[in-house]
Coordinates of C-alpha atoms and ligand atoms in Angstrom, one line a residue:
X707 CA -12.2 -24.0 4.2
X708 CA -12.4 -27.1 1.8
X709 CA -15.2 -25.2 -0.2
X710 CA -13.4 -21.9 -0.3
X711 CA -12.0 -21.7 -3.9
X712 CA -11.4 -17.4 -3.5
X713 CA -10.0 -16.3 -0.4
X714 CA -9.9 -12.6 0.4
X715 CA -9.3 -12.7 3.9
X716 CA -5.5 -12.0 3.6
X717 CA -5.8 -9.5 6.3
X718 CA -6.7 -12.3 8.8
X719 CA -4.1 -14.6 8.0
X720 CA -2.1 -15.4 4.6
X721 CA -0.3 -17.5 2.6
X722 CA 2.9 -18.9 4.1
X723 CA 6.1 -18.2 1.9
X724 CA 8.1 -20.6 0.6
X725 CA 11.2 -19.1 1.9
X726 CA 9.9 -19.1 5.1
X727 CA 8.2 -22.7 5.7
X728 CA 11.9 -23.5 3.9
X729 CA 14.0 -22.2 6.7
X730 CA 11.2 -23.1 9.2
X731 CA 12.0 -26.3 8.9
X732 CA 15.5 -26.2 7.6
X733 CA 15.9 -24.4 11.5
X734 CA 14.0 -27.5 13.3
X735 CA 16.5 -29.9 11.9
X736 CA 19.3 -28.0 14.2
X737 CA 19.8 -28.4 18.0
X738 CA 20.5 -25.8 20.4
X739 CA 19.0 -23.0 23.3
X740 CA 20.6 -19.8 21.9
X741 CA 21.6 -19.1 25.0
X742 CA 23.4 -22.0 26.2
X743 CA 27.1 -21.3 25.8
X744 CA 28.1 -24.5 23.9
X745 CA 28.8 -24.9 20.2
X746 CA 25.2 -25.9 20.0
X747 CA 24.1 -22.9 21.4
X748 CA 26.4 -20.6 19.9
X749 CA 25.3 -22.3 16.4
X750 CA 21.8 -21.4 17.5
X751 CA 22.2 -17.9 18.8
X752 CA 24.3 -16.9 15.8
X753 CA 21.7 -18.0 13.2
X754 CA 19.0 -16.1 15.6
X755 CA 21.8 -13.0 15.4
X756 CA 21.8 -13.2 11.9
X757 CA 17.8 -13.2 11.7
X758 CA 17.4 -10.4 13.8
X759 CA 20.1 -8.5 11.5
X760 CA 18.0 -9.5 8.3
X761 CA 14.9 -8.3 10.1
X762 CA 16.3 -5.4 11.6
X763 CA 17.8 -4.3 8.0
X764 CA 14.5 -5.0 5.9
X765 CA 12.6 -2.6 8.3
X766 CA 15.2 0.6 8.7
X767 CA 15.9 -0.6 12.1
X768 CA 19.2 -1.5 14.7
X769 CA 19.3 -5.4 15.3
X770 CA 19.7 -4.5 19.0
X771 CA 15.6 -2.6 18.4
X772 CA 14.3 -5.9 17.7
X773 CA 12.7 -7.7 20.6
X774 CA 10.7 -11.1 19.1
X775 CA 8.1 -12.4 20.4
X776 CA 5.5 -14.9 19.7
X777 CA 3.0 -12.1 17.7
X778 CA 1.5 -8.8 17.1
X779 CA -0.5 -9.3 20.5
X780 CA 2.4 -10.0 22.4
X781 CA 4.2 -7.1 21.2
X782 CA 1.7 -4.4 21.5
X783 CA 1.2 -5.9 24.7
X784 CA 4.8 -5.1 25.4
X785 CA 4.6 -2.0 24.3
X786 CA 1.8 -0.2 26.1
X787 CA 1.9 -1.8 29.6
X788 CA 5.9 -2.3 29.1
X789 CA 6.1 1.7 27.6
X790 CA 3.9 2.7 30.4
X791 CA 5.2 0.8 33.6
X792 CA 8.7 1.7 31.9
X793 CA 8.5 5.8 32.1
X794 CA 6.1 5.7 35.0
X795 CA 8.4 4.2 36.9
X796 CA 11.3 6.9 36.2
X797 CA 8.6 9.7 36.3
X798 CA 5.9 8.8 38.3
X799 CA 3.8 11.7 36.9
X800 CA 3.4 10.0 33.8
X801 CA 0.6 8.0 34.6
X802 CA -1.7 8.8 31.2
X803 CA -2.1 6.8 27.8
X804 CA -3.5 7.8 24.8
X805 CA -4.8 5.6 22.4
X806 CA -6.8 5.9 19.5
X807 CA -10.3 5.0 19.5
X808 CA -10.1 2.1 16.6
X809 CA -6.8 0.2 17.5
X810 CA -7.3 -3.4 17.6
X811 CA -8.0 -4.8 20.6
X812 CA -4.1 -5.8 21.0
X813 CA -3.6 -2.3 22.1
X814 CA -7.1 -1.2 23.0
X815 CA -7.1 -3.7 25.8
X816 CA -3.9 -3.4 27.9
X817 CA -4.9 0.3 27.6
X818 CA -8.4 -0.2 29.2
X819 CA -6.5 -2.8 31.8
X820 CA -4.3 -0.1 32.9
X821 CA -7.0 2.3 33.0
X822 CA -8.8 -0.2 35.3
X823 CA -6.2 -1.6 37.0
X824 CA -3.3 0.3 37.7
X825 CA -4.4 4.1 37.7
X826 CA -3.6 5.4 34.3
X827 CA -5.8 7.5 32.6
X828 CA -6.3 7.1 29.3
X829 CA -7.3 9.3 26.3
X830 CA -9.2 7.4 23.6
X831 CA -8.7 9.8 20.8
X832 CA -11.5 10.3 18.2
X833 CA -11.2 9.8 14.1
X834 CA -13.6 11.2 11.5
X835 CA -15.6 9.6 9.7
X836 CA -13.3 8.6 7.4
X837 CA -11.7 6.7 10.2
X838 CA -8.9 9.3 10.2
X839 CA -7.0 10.2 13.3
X840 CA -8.7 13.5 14.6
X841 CA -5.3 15.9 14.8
X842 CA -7.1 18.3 16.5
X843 CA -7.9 16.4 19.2
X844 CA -4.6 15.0 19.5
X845 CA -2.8 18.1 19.9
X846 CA -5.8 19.3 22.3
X847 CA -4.9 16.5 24.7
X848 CA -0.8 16.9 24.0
X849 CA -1.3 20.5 25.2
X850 CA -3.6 19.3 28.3
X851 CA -1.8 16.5 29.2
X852 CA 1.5 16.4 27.8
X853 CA 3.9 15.8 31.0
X854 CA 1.5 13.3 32.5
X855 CA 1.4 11.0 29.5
X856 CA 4.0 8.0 29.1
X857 CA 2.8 7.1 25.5
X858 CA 0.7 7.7 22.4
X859 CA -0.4 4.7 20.5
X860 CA -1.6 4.8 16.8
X861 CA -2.1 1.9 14.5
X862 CA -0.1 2.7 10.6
X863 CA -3.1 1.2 9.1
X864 CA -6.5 -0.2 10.3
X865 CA -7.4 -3.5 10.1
X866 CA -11.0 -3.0 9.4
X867 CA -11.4 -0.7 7.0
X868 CA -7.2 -0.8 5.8
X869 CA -7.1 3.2 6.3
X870 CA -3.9 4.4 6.7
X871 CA -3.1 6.4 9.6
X872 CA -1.7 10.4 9.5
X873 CA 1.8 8.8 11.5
X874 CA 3.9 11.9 10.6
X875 CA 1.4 14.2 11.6
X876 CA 1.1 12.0 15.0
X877 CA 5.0 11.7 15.5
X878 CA 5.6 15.2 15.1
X879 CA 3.2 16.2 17.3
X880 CA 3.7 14.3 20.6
X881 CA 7.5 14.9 20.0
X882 CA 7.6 18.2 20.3
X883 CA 5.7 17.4 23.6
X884 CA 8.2 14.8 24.5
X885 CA 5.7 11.6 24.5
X886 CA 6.4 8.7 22.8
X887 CA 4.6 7.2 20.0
X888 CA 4.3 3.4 19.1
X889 CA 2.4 2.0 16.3
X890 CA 0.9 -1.5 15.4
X891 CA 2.1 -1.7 12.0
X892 CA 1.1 -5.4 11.7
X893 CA -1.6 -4.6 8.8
X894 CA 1.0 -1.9 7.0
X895 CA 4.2 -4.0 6.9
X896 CA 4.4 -5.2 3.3
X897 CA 1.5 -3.0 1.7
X898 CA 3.0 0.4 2.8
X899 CA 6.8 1.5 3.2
X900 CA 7.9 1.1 6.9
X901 CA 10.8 2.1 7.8
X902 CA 11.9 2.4 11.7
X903 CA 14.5 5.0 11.8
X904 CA 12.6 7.5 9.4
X905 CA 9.2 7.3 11.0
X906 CA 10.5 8.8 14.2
X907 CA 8.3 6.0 16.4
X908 CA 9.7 4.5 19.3
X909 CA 8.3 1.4 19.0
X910 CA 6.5 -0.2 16.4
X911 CA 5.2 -4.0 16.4
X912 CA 4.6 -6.1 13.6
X913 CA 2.8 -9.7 13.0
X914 CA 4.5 -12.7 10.9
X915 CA 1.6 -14.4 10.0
X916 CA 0.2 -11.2 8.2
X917 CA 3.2 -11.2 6.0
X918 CA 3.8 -15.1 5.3
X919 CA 5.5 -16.6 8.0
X920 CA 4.2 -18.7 10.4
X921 CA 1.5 -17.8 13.2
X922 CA 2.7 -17.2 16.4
X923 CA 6.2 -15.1 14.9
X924 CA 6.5 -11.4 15.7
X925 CA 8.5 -8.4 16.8
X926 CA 8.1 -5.3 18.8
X927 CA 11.0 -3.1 17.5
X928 CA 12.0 -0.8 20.1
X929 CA 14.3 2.2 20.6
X930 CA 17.3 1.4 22.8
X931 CA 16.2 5.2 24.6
X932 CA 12.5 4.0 25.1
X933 CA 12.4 2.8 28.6
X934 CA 10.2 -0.8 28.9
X935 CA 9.5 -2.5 31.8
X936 CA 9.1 -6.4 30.6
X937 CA 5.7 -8.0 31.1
X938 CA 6.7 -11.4 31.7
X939 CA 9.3 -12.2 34.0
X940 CA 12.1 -15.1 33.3
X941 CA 15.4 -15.3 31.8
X942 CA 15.9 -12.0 31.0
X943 CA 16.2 -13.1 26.9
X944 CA 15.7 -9.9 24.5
X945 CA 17.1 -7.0 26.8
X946 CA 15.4 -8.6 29.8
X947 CA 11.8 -7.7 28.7
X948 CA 10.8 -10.4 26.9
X949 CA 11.7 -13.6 28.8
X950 CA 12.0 -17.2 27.4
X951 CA 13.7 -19.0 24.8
X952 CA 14.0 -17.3 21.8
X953 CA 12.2 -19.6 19.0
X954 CA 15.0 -19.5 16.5
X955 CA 13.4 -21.4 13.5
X956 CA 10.5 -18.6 14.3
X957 CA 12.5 -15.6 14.0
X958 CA 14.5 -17.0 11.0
X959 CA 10.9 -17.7 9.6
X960 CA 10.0 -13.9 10.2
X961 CA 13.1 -13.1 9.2
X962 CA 12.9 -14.5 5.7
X963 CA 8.9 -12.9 5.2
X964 CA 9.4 -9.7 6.2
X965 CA 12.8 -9.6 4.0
X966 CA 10.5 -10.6 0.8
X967 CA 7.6 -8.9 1.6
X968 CA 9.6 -5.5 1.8
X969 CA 11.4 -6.5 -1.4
X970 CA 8.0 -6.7 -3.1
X971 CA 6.1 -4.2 -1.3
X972 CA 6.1 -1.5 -4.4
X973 CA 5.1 -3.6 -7.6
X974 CA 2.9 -5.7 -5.1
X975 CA 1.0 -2.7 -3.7
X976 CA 0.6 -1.3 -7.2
X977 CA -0.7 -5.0 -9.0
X978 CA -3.1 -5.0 -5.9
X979 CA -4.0 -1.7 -5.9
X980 CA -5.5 -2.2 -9.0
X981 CA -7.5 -5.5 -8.0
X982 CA -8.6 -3.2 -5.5
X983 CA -9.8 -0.6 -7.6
X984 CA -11.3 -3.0 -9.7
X985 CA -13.5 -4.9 -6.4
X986 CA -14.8 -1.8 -5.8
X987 CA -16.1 -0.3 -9.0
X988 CA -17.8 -3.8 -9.2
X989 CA -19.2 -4.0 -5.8
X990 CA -20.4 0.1 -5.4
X991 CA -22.4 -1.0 -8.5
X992 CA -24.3 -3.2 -6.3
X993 CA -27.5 0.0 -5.0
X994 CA -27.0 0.7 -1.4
X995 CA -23.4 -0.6 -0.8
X996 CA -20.7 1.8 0.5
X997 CA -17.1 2.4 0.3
X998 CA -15.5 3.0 3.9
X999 CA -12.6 5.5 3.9
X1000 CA -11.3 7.9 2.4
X1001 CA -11.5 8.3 -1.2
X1002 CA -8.3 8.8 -2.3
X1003 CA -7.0 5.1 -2.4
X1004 CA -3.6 6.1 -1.3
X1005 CA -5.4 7.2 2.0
X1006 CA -6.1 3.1 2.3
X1007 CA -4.1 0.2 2.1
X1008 CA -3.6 -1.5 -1.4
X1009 CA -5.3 -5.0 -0.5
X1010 CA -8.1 -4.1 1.4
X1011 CA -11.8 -2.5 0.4
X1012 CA -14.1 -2.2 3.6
X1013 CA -17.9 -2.4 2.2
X1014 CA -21.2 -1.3 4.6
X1015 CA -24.1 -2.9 3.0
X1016 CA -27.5 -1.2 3.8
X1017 CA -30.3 -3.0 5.1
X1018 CA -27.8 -6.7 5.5
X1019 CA -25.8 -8.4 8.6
X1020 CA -22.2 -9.5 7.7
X1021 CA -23.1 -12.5 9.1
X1022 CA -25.5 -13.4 6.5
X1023 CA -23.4 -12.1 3.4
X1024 CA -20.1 -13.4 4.7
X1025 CA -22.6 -16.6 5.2
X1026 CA -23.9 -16.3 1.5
X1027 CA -20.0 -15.4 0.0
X1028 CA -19.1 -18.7 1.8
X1029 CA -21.7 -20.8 -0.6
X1030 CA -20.7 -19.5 -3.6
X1031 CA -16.8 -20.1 -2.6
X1032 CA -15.5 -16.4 -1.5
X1033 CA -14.0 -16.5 1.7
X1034 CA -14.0 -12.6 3.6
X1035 CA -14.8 -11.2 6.7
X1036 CA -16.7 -8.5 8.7
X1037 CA -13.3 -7.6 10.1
X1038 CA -14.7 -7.1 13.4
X1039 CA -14.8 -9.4 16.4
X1040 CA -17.9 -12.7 16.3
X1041 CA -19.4 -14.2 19.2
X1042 CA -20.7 -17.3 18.8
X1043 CA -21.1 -17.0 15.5
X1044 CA -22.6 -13.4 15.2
X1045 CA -21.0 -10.6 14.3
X1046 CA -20.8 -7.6 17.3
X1047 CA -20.9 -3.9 16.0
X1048 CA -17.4 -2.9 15.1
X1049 CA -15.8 -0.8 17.8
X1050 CA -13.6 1.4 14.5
X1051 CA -17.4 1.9 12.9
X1052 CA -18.6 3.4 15.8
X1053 CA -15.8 5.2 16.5
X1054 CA -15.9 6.6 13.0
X1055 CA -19.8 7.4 13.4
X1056 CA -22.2 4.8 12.3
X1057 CA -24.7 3.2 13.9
X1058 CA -24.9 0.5 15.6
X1059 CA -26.9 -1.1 12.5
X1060 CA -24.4 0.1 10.1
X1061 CA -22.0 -0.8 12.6
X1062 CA -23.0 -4.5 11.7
X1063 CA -23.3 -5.0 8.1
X1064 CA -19.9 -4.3 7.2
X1065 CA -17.7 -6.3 4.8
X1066 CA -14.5 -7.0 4.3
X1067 CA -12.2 -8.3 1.3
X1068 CA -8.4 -8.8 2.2
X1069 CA -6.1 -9.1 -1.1
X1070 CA -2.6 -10.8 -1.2
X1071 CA 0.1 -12.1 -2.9
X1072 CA -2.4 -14.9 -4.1
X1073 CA -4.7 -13.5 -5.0
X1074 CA -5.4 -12.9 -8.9
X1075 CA -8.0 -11.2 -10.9
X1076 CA -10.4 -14.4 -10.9
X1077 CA -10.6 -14.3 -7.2
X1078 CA -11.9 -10.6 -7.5
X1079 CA -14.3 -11.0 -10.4
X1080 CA -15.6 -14.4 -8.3
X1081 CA -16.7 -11.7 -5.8
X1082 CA -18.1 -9.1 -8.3
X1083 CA -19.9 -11.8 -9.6
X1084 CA -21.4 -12.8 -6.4
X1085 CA -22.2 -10.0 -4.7
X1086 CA -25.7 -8.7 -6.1
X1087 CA -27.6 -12.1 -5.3
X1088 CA -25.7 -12.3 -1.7
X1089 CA -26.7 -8.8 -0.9
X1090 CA -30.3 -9.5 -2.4
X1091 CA -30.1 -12.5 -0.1
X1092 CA -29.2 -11.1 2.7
X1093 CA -31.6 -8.1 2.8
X1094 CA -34.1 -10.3 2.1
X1095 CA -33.2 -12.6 5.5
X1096 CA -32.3 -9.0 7.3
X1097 CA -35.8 -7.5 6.5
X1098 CA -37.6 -10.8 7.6
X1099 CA -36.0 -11.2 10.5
X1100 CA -37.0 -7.6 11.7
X1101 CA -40.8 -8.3 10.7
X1102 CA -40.7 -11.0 13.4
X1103 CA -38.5 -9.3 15.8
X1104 CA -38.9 -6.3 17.7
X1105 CA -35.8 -3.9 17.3
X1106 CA -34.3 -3.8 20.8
X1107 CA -34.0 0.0 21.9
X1108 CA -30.7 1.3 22.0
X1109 CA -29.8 1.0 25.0
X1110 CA -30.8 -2.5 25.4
X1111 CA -28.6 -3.8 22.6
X1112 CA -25.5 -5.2 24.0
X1113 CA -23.1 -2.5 22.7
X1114 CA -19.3 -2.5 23.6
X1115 CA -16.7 -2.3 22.1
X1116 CA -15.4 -5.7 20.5
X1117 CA -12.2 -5.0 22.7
X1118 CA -12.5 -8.1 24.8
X1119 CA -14.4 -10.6 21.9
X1120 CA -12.7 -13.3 20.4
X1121 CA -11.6 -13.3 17.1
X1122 CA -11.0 -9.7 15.7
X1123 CA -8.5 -9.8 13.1
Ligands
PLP1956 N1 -2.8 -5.7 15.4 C1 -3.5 -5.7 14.2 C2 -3.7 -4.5 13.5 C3 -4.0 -7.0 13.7 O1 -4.7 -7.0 12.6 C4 -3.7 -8.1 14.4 C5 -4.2 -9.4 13.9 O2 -5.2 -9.5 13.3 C6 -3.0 -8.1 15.6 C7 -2.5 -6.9 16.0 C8 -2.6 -9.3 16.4 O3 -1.6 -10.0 15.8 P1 -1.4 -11.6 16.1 O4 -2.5 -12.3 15.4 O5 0.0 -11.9 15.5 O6 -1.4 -11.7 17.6

């Protein structure tokens, strides 16, 4: 990253808080397993207790609904085979999953690995193209398959395109058909209100490192009445579903984040907001580049403007963005260094070549009004660039026919953040 002098990839990974490196490694100066049941250990499980009360409290939860574990993977991994093995297992009829269509692959995965594995069936449900959850549909397969499904998962906010999810509608939905709902809240926390006890979810999971503590911190908070079968099997720690020692300088990190990130969320999603605003007016005056989303900004999240580009690949403007110092991203998954169609774009529609000259610019609590006008500035002779390499590179290559281009979803790539 040594030339990046702009980064707007927040949504990938952010700044680390001082408050939270501070207790980090305040925490790694102590001794002690929190559950061994000496004064070392009751030192160590009472500052965990008092991190999971700090969490809890910043998020509208009960300290006994927080379950840590080491990230947003881990937990929506918990929640949909752990949510599904759970009620399965005291209704067997409950064998179905729904899902929508552009979760990240956190969720999309276990989902499909049921589905393959273990005999669910599983309803990927549609969004428009605005990359809005398709009610409709939703309440089409509650009223087809309500008593067989153990769960409905629906991400609070994208982390493509940063479009915020219809949750209430979704909640109140599958409630009155007794299902319920999780949501990967990892790109909301911090940008949006979230609040545990008022969005009626059972579960909800959210990331550290997309907040400002370290990578590798994260929780899956979970109602005491949702029924979860644990993935890993071990000690038992957190309510015997999420075995192994608890990493108490992790959780106190988390702990510490999500307690200033919540504290800032409204003036911080209002000053960025307005950098937002402010990327895009610059970058829709580029001729062929697209907003994605809806377009009433409260409809996306604060920090985050999703771009399609006609006639370019994200790899080469995220190439040319890199030379002139502005770090962003495609948001979707890369393989070997080239970008696969987004799985969310063609869910909401696109094409596959759409699907691949998308571009995204994360904002955070970095980030100031240089770093947006570094990208304004930059964009018209990146985009020129890269239509120019797109456009020669289909002179001397025959376009594959659709069905020979190696589609997928980006579920199982590497590297989708
Ligand atoms: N869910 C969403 C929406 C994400 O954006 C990410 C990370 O990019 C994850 C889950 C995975 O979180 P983690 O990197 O903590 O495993």
């Amino acid at each position: 990253m040594s030339g990046t002098r702009h980064y707007l990839d927040h949504a990938a990974t952010t700044t680390v808080r001082p408050e939270a490196a501070a207790v980090y490694a305040e925490e790694l100066t102590h001794l002690g397993n929190p559950s061994s049941t000496h004064a070392a250990g009751r030192d160590a499980r009472r500052r965990l207790e008092e991190a999971r009360e700090a969490l809890a409290a910043a998020v509208g939860a009960e300290p006994a609904e927080v379950l840590f574990t080491a990230g947003g993977t881990e937990a929506d991994n918990l929640a949909v085979k752990g949510a599904f093995w759970g009620r399965r297992a005291a209704e067997p009829a409950r064998d179905r999953l729904a899902v929508s269509a552009v979760e990240h692959p956190a969720v999309l995965e276990p989902a499909r690995w049921l589905a393959a594995h273990d005999g669910a069936g599983l309803d990927l449900l549609p969004v428009g193209p605005d990359g809005r959850l398709d009610l409709v549909t939703l309440r089409t397969v509650l009223e087809t398959h309500g008593p067989r499904l153990a769960l409905v998962s629906v991400m609070w906010a994208n982390n493509e395109t940063g479009v915020v999810q219809p949750l209430a509608d979704v909640v109140a939905a599958a409630r009155a058909a007794g299902v319920p709902v999780h949501s990967d809240a990892v790109q909301a926390l911090g940008r949006v209100p979230v609040h545990f006890a008022r969005s009626g979810l059972a579960a909800l999971t959210l990331s550290g490192h997309k907040v400002g503590a370290p990578v590798g911190t994260g929780a899956l908070l979970a109602r005491r009445d949702l029924a979860l079968a644990p993935v890993e099997h071990g000690g038992g720690q957190e309510r015997g579903v999420r075995s192994g020692t608890v990493g108490v300088a992790g959780a106190r990190a988390l702990a510490a984040a999500v307690t200033a990130a919540v504290a800032e969320q409204e003036a911080e999603a209002a000053r960025l907001a307005r950098l937002r605003d402010r990327l895009v007016a610059g970058a829709l005056a580029v001729p062929g580049v697209h907003l994605t989303g809806p377009a009433d900004g409260a409809a996306r999240l604060p920090g985050t403007v999703h771009l399609g580009v006609d006639g370019a690949d994200a790899d080469a403007l995220l190439f040319g963005l890199d030379m002139a110092g502005v770090a962003a991203s495609s948001g979707s998954a890369c393989r070997a260094g080239v970008h696969e169609p987004s799985h969310v774009l063609l869910a909401m529609g696109r094409d596959e070549e759409q699907a691949r000259s998308a571009l995204r610019f994360s904002l955070g609590r970095t980030t100031t009004a240089a770093d947006v006008d570094a990208a304004v500035a930059a964009l018209p002779a990146v985009v020129e660039n890269a239509r120019r390499a797109h456009a020669t590179v289909r002179r001397r290559v025959p376009v594959p026919a659709a069905g020979h281009v190696p589609v997928g979803t980006t579920a199982a790539a590497p590297g989708v953040r």
